[in-house]
């Protein structure tokens, strides 16, 4: 990605989030050329705004200037969702420990990002908070470690649960409520070229006050849920079908209903600890 | 004139066993279906390009189940109608 910006606060937050990434040479071919810049016009004097440009196009309405970082992150998600069709894209977080990747597919509001961030806080490698990028050739997930947006009540929860993680500024009243990003740990960024083989699929669902339930899901149920969860299943055609079949055959699948973050983390960790070598 | 059944024209199917079901992908429509054993067996019989009557399909299924074909005929007829509504098979005249 080639990124340019004239918004100082955005540049500072971006550098904090991705500080350990290597900068590519000027002539390196990149997937996306993105500019995050101030919106010109009279409005910039009384309510300054920022725009996201990709290859010179402006696909979104402007955001308030101080929301430049969440705009960039959501804009980059859009770019990936629109173009990464060489892979099967799941709406899921993916974390890995000891060579064992756990896929966390979920709908918005299910606590996926919160659980993902908590696992990262316990030392799991972050492959992705939003996109499970499944490679058709070998069934492995490719890392896409990015800043994970925590929303509303998740923000103080994660600050208490994993205070050692890096967190960005608070963005109040975005379209998704208040947002704070958990920055990707340096070791996850350094290992962004290392794919991981999935062993477990866990469908998380947060329900306030709910007792922990970890129930195995038949593979055909997991298959149905993943077909509906994928961003580009229909575009992927037969390749996507075969990749999903392989994924649900090679992984044990579970539904995880939880009302307590510590219990949810312990449940996921118990799966991995109990697996046969 | 007898009526039989074949896979929908210009379609090829991919069948994969998933747990207790068979996942079926239609190259023509891009749709994915999860089927029980009987409809999957019927599709399997037709997937080589065969054009079979419901009687021939009942005999083929009964052979797998090792039961009299008469027991299977009503179920096979029902399954064929369901598969037709999913655009996976179609009638033909022979």
Tab-separated table of C-alpha atoms in Angstrom:
chain	number	residue	atom	x	y	z
A	1	UNK	CA	0.000	0.000	0.000
A	2	UNK	CA	1.193	3.504	-0.765
A	3	UNK	CA	-0.294	5.988	1.688
A	4	UNK	CA	-0.179	9.760	1.729
A	5	UNK	CA	-1.788	12.272	4.051
A	6	UNK	CA	-1.732	15.931	5.004
A	7	UNK	CA	-3.522	15.255	8.308
A	8	UNK	CA	-0.900	15.310	11.047
A	9	UNK	CA	-3.022	13.632	13.726
A	10	UNK	CA	-3.839	10.795	11.328
A	11	UNK	CA	-0.184	10.304	10.407
A	12	UNK	CA	0.822	10.200	14.056
A	13	UNK	CA	-1.808	7.589	14.953
A	14	UNK	CA	-0.971	5.507	11.884
A	15	UNK	CA	2.701	5.497	12.795
A	16	UNK	CA	1.902	4.434	16.362
A	17	UNK	CA	-0.276	1.613	15.082
A	18	UNK	CA	2.058	0.288	12.405
A	19	UNK	CA	5.408	1.446	13.719
A	20	UNK	CA	7.158	-1.881	13.237
A	21	UNK	CA	6.205	-2.306	9.578
A	22	UNK	CA	8.948	-2.094	7.006
A	23	UNK	CA	8.692	0.741	4.528
A	24	UNK	CA	8.862	-0.514	0.950
A	25	UNK	CA	11.122	1.064	-1.664
A	26	UNK	CA	9.619	3.851	-3.759
A	27	UNK	CA	9.426	1.724	-6.896
A	28	UNK	CA	7.740	-1.261	-5.235
A	29	UNK	CA	4.481	-2.360	-6.870
A	30	UNK	CA	1.601	-1.896	-4.424
A	31	UNK	CA	-2.014	-3.067	-4.281
A	32	UNK	CA	-3.554	0.228	-3.242
A	33	UNK	CA	-2.573	3.880	-3.534
A	34	UNK	CA	-4.489	5.715	-0.861
A	35	UNK	CA	-4.586	9.356	0.139
A	36	UNK	CA	-6.260	10.616	3.313
A	37	UNK	CA	-6.488	14.378	3.016
A	38	UNK	CA	-8.323	17.454	4.161
A	39	UNK	CA	-11.434	18.376	2.218
A	40	UNK	CA	-11.005	21.710	0.506
A	41	UNK	CA	-13.690	24.377	0.331
A	42	UNK	CA	-15.190	26.960	2.656
A	43	UNK	CA	-16.373	24.291	5.077
A	44	UNK	CA	-12.796	23.611	6.143
A	45	UNK	CA	-12.860	26.805	8.206
A	46	UNK	CA	-15.765	25.957	10.480
A	47	UNK	CA	-16.200	22.159	10.310
A	48	UNK	CA	-13.099	20.594	8.732
A	49	UNK	CA	-13.498	17.263	7.004
A	50	UNK	CA	-11.294	14.532	5.607
A	51	UNK	CA	-11.670	12.418	2.471
A	52	UNK	CA	-10.427	8.959	1.539
A	53	UNK	CA	-9.123	8.599	-2.001
A	54	UNK	CA	-8.146	5.354	-3.683
A	55	UNK	CA	-6.476	5.592	-7.080
A	56	UNK	CA	-7.820	9.133	-7.343
A	57	UNK	CA	-11.428	8.073	-6.689
A	58	UNK	CA	-13.442	9.187	-3.652
A	59	UNK	CA	-15.810	6.317	-2.831
A	60	UNK	CA	-17.169	7.706	0.472
A	61	UNK	CA	-18.641	10.884	1.842
A	62	UNK	CA	-16.188	12.978	3.892
A	63	UNK	CA	-15.725	12.314	7.612
A	64	UNK	CA	-15.014	14.832	10.353
A	65	UNK	CA	-11.322	15.627	10.279
A	66	UNK	CA	-10.657	14.099	13.680
A	67	UNK	CA	-12.090	10.750	12.465
A	68	UNK	CA	-9.449	10.327	9.783
A	69	UNK	CA	-7.950	7.151	11.268
A	70	UNK	CA	-11.208	5.149	11.545
A	71	UNK	CA	-12.093	6.382	8.070
A	72	UNK	CA	-8.808	5.052	6.743
A	73	UNK	CA	-9.272	1.672	8.436
A	74	UNK	CA	-12.847	1.248	7.178
A	75	UNK	CA	-11.838	2.511	3.751
A	76	UNK	CA	-9.016	0.018	3.504
A	77	UNK	CA	-11.434	-2.757	4.515
A	78	UNK	CA	-13.645	-1.700	1.634
A	79	UNK	CA	-10.700	-1.775	-0.781
A	80	UNK	CA	-9.776	-5.290	0.304
A	81	UNK	CA	-13.358	-6.555	0.187
A	82	UNK	CA	-13.735	-5.208	-3.342
A	83	UNK	CA	-10.550	-6.684	-4.742
A	84	UNK	CA	-9.083	-9.700	-2.920
A	85	UNK	CA	-11.058	-12.242	-4.922
A	86	UNK	CA	-8.099	-14.561	-5.413
A	87	UNK	CA	-8.943	-15.666	-1.875
A	88	UNK	CA	-12.062	-16.617	0.010
A	89	UNK	CA	-12.842	-13.788	2.409
A	90	UNK	CA	-14.683	-14.593	5.611
A	91	UNK	CA	-16.088	-11.980	7.952
A	92	UNK	CA	-14.044	-13.281	10.816
A	93	UNK	CA	-11.180	-12.683	13.142
A	94	UNK	CA	-8.291	-15.150	13.009
A	95	UNK	CA	-5.751	-15.696	15.784
A	96	UNK	CA	-2.974	-18.232	16.116
A	97	UNK	CA	-0.862	-19.855	18.775
A	98	UNK	CA	1.684	-22.672	18.405
A	99	UNK	CA	0.771	-23.156	14.763
A	100	UNK	CA	-2.918	-23.600	15.552
A	101	UNK	CA	-5.188	-20.966	14.052
A	102	UNK	CA	-8.671	-20.322	15.413
A	103	UNK	CA	-11.200	-18.724	13.093
A	104	UNK	CA	-13.851	-16.531	14.750
A	105	UNK	CA	-16.583	-15.842	12.183
A	106	UNK	CA	-19.415	-13.625	13.322
A	107	UNK	CA	-21.921	-10.981	12.458
A	108	UNK	CA	-21.375	-7.384	13.615
A	109	UNK	CA	-22.196	-6.887	17.278
A	110	UNK	CA	-21.409	-10.442	18.311
A	111	UNK	CA	-18.262	-9.589	20.261
A	112	UNK	CA	-15.831	-10.916	17.657
A	113	UNK	CA	-13.403	-8.001	17.862
A	114	UNK	CA	-13.549	-7.969	21.648
A	115	UNK	CA	-12.772	-11.668	21.946
A	116	UNK	CA	-10.075	-11.393	19.291
A	117	UNK	CA	-8.415	-8.482	21.108
A	118	UNK	CA	-8.612	-10.326	24.424
A	119	UNK	CA	-6.907	-13.383	22.923
A	120	UNK	CA	-4.219	-11.145	21.456
A	121	UNK	CA	-3.859	-9.688	24.942
A	122	UNK	CA	-3.132	-13.236	26.158
A	123	UNK	CA	-0.323	-13.638	23.649
A	124	UNK	CA	-2.090	-15.003	20.584
A	125	UNK	CA	-0.845	-13.815	17.224
A	126	UNK	CA	-3.262	-11.508	15.414
A	127	UNK	CA	-3.826	-12.562	11.828
A	128	UNK	CA	-6.925	-10.514	11.318
A	129	UNK	CA	-9.703	-8.812	13.198
A	130	UNK	CA	-12.063	-8.414	10.246
A	131	UNK	CA	-11.052	-10.542	7.251
A	132	UNK	CA	-10.303	-14.215	7.314
A	133	UNK	CA	-8.282	-14.485	4.121
A	134	UNK	CA	-8.393	-18.148	3.105
A	135	UNK	CA	-5.948	-19.290	0.442
A	136	UNK	CA	-7.555	-21.779	-1.927
A	137	UNK	CA	-4.335	-23.617	-2.752
A	138	UNK	CA	-3.556	-24.974	0.714
A	139	UNK	CA	-6.431	-23.968	3.006
A	140	UNK	CA	-4.225	-21.687	5.122
A	141	UNK	CA	-5.194	-18.241	6.380
A	142	UNK	CA	-3.056	-15.285	5.383
A	143	UNK	CA	-2.282	-12.647	8.008
A	144	UNK	CA	-3.705	-9.177	7.639
A	145	UNK	CA	-2.847	-7.667	11.022
A	146	UNK	CA	-4.574	-4.340	11.380
A	147	UNK	CA	-5.799	-2.016	14.077
A	148	UNK	CA	-8.911	-3.593	15.620
A	149	UNK	CA	-11.795	-1.185	16.314
A	150	UNK	CA	-13.246	-1.677	19.786
A	151	UNK	CA	-16.618	-0.121	20.270
A	152	UNK	CA	-18.544	1.385	23.162
A	153	UNK	CA	-18.641	-0.952	26.191
A	154	UNK	CA	-15.768	-3.061	24.825
A	155	UNK	CA	-13.360	-0.166	25.232
A	156	UNK	CA	-13.090	-0.092	29.055
A	157	UNK	CA	-13.451	-3.878	29.137
A	158	UNK	CA	-10.332	-4.397	27.018
A	159	UNK	CA	-8.384	-1.644	28.739
A	160	UNK	CA	-8.920	-3.521	31.997
A	161	UNK	CA	-8.412	-6.981	30.534
A	162	UNK	CA	-5.220	-6.274	28.617
A	163	UNK	CA	-3.813	-2.879	29.655
A	164	UNK	CA	-0.429	-3.740	28.144
A	165	UNK	CA	-1.839	-3.626	24.598
A	166	UNK	CA	-1.446	-0.475	22.549
A	167	UNK	CA	-4.607	1.584	22.178
A	168	UNK	CA	-5.305	4.592	19.993
A	169	UNK	CA	-7.338	7.712	20.702
A	170	UNK	CA	-11.060	7.596	21.343
A	171	UNK	CA	-13.246	8.574	18.405
A	172	UNK	CA	-16.603	9.673	19.746
A	173	UNK	CA	-19.906	9.318	17.923
A	174	UNK	CA	-18.739	7.583	14.782
A	175	UNK	CA	-21.339	5.718	12.737
A	176	UNK	CA	-20.575	2.694	14.911
A	177	UNK	CA	-20.573	4.575	18.197
A	178	UNK	CA	-17.457	5.406	20.177
A	179	UNK	CA	-14.391	3.644	18.823
A	180	UNK	CA	-10.887	2.977	20.148
A	181	UNK	CA	-8.439	0.932	18.090
A	182	UNK	CA	-6.289	-1.797	19.536
A	183	UNK	CA	-2.994	-1.547	17.713
A	184	UNK	CA	-1.613	-4.774	16.237
A	185	UNK	CA	1.291	-6.097	18.319
A	186	UNK	CA	4.719	-5.786	16.759
A	187	UNK	CA	5.298	-9.535	16.543
A	188	UNK	CA	2.032	-9.969	14.610
A	189	UNK	CA	3.134	-7.287	12.160
A	190	UNK	CA	6.590	-8.826	11.822
A	191	UNK	CA	5.026	-12.206	11.000
A	192	UNK	CA	2.540	-10.899	8.464
A	193	UNK	CA	4.069	-13.096	5.756
A	194	UNK	CA	3.511	-16.310	7.799
A	195	UNK	CA	0.215	-18.031	7.021
A	196	UNK	CA	-1.451	-20.280	9.591
A	197	UNK	CA	-3.351	-23.527	9.307
A	198	UNK	CA	-6.846	-23.437	10.834
A	199	UNK	CA	-7.753	-26.060	13.443
A	200	UNK	CA	-10.855	-24.619	15.082
A	201	UNK	CA	-13.825	-22.543	13.979
A	202	UNK	CA	-15.546	-20.789	16.876
A	203	UNK	CA	-18.705	-18.772	16.238
A	204	UNK	CA	-18.774	-16.293	19.139
A	205	UNK	CA	-21.878	-14.583	20.417
A	206	UNK	CA	-21.845	-12.194	23.334
A	207	UNK	CA	-25.020	-12.081	25.414
A	208	UNK	CA	-24.976	-9.884	28.521
A	209	UNK	CA	-25.299	-12.040	31.612
A	210	UNK	CA	-25.276	-15.331	29.699
A	211	UNK	CA	-23.636	-18.407	31.172
A	212	UNK	CA	-20.825	-19.820	29.083
A	213	UNK	CA	-21.927	-22.340	26.462
A	214	UNK	CA	-19.429	-24.034	24.202
A	215	UNK	CA	-21.253	-26.421	21.905
A	216	UNK	CA	-19.772	-28.426	19.081
A	217	UNK	CA	-21.359	-27.680	15.730
A	218	UNK	CA	-21.844	-30.332	13.056
A	219	UNK	CA	-19.723	-29.562	9.997
A	220	UNK	CA	-22.778	-29.144	7.807
A	221	UNK	CA	-24.060	-26.423	10.145
A	222	UNK	CA	-20.661	-24.720	10.103
A	223	UNK	CA	-20.666	-24.948	6.306
A	224	UNK	CA	-24.047	-23.241	6.068
A	225	UNK	CA	-23.012	-20.481	8.430
A	226	UNK	CA	-19.748	-19.857	6.591
A	227	UNK	CA	-21.422	-19.680	3.192
A	228	UNK	CA	-23.567	-16.874	4.580
A	229	UNK	CA	-20.634	-15.296	6.393
A	230	UNK	CA	-18.300	-14.984	3.409
A	231	UNK	CA	-17.886	-11.657	1.627
A	232	UNK	CA	-17.204	-13.221	-1.752
A	233	UNK	CA	-18.413	-16.831	-1.716
A	234	UNK	CA	-20.486	-16.434	-4.865
A	235	UNK	CA	-17.667	-14.661	-6.682
A	236	UNK	CA	-15.283	-17.487	-5.758
A	237	UNK	CA	-17.450	-20.114	-7.458
A	238	UNK	CA	-16.373	-23.744	-7.245
A	239	UNK	CA	-13.022	-22.775	-5.728
A	240	UNK	CA	-14.785	-21.189	-2.776
A	241	UNK	CA	-17.039	-24.221	-2.387
A	242	UNK	CA	-14.111	-26.616	-2.263
A	243	UNK	CA	-12.189	-24.362	0.136
A	244	UNK	CA	-15.112	-24.157	2.559
A	245	UNK	CA	-15.639	-27.924	2.387
A	246	UNK	CA	-11.993	-28.435	3.234
A	247	UNK	CA	-12.132	-25.892	6.050
A	248	UNK	CA	-15.105	-27.481	7.830
A	249	UNK	CA	-13.663	-30.966	7.366
A	250	UNK	CA	-10.273	-30.063	8.802
A	251	UNK	CA	-11.540	-27.967	11.707
A	252	UNK	CA	-13.650	-28.726	14.734
A	253	UNK	CA	-16.473	-26.172	14.918
A	254	UNK	CA	-18.098	-24.674	17.993
A	255	UNK	CA	-20.725	-22.151	18.987
A	256	UNK	CA	-19.506	-20.015	21.885
A	257	UNK	CA	-22.145	-18.051	23.768
A	258	UNK	CA	-20.654	-15.950	26.505
A	259	UNK	CA	-21.398	-13.156	28.909
A	260	UNK	CA	-17.951	-12.911	30.415
A	261	UNK	CA	-14.784	-12.167	28.478
A	262	UNK	CA	-12.410	-14.088	30.766
A	263	UNK	CA	-14.545	-17.210	30.484
A	264	UNK	CA	-14.709	-16.895	26.716
A	265	UNK	CA	-10.933	-16.591	26.444
A	266	UNK	CA	-10.462	-19.587	28.741
A	267	UNK	CA	-12.892	-21.632	26.641
A	268	UNK	CA	-10.999	-20.950	23.420
A	269	UNK	CA	-7.672	-21.677	25.077
A	270	UNK	CA	-9.009	-24.946	26.504
A	271	UNK	CA	-9.898	-26.124	23.006
A	272	UNK	CA	-6.372	-25.634	21.781
A	273	UNK	CA	-4.773	-27.126	24.888
A	274	UNK	CA	-6.956	-30.230	24.637
A	275	UNK	CA	-6.305	-30.932	20.981
A	276	UNK	CA	-4.333	-33.932	19.934
A	277	UNK	CA	-0.839	-33.103	18.686
B	1	UNK	CA	-43.501	-41.732	-24.490
B	2	UNK	CA	-41.656	-42.237	-21.210
B	3	UNK	CA	-40.489	-39.422	-19.021
B	4	UNK	CA	-37.198	-39.576	-17.184
B	5	UNK	CA	-34.839	-37.338	-15.316
B	6	UNK	CA	-31.431	-35.852	-15.922
B	7	UNK	CA	-29.268	-33.154	-14.414
B	8	UNK	CA	-30.353	-29.702	-15.473
B	9	UNK	CA	-29.093	-28.813	-18.910
B	10	UNK	CA	-25.595	-27.388	-19.110
B	11	UNK	CA	-24.998	-28.006	-15.425
B	12	UNK	CA	-22.255	-29.949	-13.730
B	13	UNK	CA	-22.392	-30.621	-10.034
B	14	UNK	CA	-19.692	-31.001	-7.405
B	15	UNK	CA	-20.648	-33.306	-4.545
B	16	UNK	CA	-18.710	-33.333	-1.269
B	17	UNK	CA	-19.572	-35.281	1.861
B	18	UNK	CA	-19.822	-32.933	4.846
B	19	UNK	CA	-20.708	-34.595	8.125
B	20	UNK	CA	-24.042	-36.379	7.738
B	21	UNK	CA	-24.918	-34.430	4.592
B	22	UNK	CA	-23.677	-33.985	1.072
B	23	UNK	CA	-22.841	-30.476	-0.068
B	24	UNK	CA	-23.706	-29.887	-3.704
B	25	UNK	CA	-22.373	-27.028	-5.777
B	26	UNK	CA	-24.081	-26.182	-9.059
B	27	UNK	CA	-21.689	-24.720	-11.591
B	28	UNK	CA	-24.627	-23.385	-13.588
B	29	UNK	CA	-26.340	-21.398	-10.836
B	30	UNK	CA	-23.522	-20.926	-8.308
B	31	UNK	CA	-25.873	-22.187	-5.613
B	32	UNK	CA	-24.782	-24.465	-2.786
B	33	UNK	CA	-27.168	-27.049	-1.341
B	34	UNK	CA	-26.882	-29.336	1.646
B	35	UNK	CA	-28.686	-32.573	0.993
B	36	UNK	CA	-29.553	-35.724	2.906
B	37	UNK	CA	-28.351	-39.110	1.750
B	38	UNK	CA	-31.265	-39.969	-0.562
B	39	UNK	CA	-31.287	-36.852	-2.765
B	40	UNK	CA	-27.505	-36.993	-2.846
B	41	UNK	CA	-27.648	-40.612	-4.048
B	42	UNK	CA	-30.163	-39.679	-6.730
B	43	UNK	CA	-27.916	-36.859	-7.945
B	44	UNK	CA	-24.942	-39.175	-7.856
B	45	UNK	CA	-26.795	-41.629	-10.121
B	46	UNK	CA	-27.520	-38.811	-12.581
B	47	UNK	CA	-24.200	-37.025	-12.353
B	48	UNK	CA	-22.497	-39.217	-14.947
B	49	UNK	CA	-24.840	-37.752	-17.547
B	50	UNK	CA	-27.303	-40.604	-17.264
B	51	UNK	CA	-30.980	-40.072	-18.126
B	52	UNK	CA	-33.033	-42.332	-15.870
B	53	UNK	CA	-36.694	-42.866	-15.109
B	54	UNK	CA	-37.962	-42.715	-11.553
B	55	UNK	CA	-38.266	-46.521	-11.655
B	56	UNK	CA	-34.643	-46.926	-12.694
B	57	UNK	CA	-33.588	-44.517	-9.964
B	58	UNK	CA	-35.619	-46.394	-7.357
B	59	UNK	CA	-33.935	-49.618	-8.417
B	60	UNK	CA	-30.499	-47.992	-8.181
B	61	UNK	CA	-31.203	-46.572	-4.726
B	62	UNK	CA	-32.706	-49.859	-3.511
B	63	UNK	CA	-29.585	-51.669	-4.637
B	64	UNK	CA	-27.451	-49.416	-2.440
B	65	UNK	CA	-29.853	-49.847	0.490
B	66	UNK	CA	-30.310	-53.572	-0.213
B	67	UNK	CA	-34.100	-53.315	-0.032
B	68	UNK	CA	-36.960	-53.899	-2.494
B	69	UNK	CA	-37.223	-51.065	-4.998
B	70	UNK	CA	-40.964	-50.696	-4.379
B	71	UNK	CA	-40.177	-49.376	-0.893
B	72	UNK	CA	-38.185	-46.518	-2.370
B	73	UNK	CA	-40.349	-45.460	-5.269
B	74	UNK	CA	-42.559	-42.902	-3.462
B	75	UNK	CA	-39.571	-41.307	-1.758
B	76	UNK	CA	-37.592	-41.138	-4.987
B	77	UNK	CA	-40.520	-39.452	-6.715
B	78	UNK	CA	-40.740	-36.875	-3.935
B	79	UNK	CA	-37.009	-36.256	-4.016
B	80	UNK	CA	-37.027	-35.747	-7.778
B	81	UNK	CA	-39.733	-33.117	-7.467
B	82	UNK	CA	-37.731	-31.341	-4.766
B	83	UNK	CA	-34.530	-31.472	-6.811
B	84	UNK	CA	-36.432	-30.115	-9.808
B	85	UNK	CA	-37.695	-27.187	-7.720
B	86	UNK	CA	-34.047	-26.492	-6.830
B	87	UNK	CA	-33.173	-26.536	-10.563
B	88	UNK	CA	-30.771	-29.401	-10.054
B	89	UNK	CA	-32.632	-31.909	-12.266
B	90	UNK	CA	-35.129	-31.699	-15.093
B	91	UNK	CA	-37.534	-34.002	-16.900
B	92	UNK	CA	-36.799	-35.323	-20.322
B	93	UNK	CA	-38.809	-37.360	-22.784
B	94	UNK	CA	-37.383	-40.535	-24.199
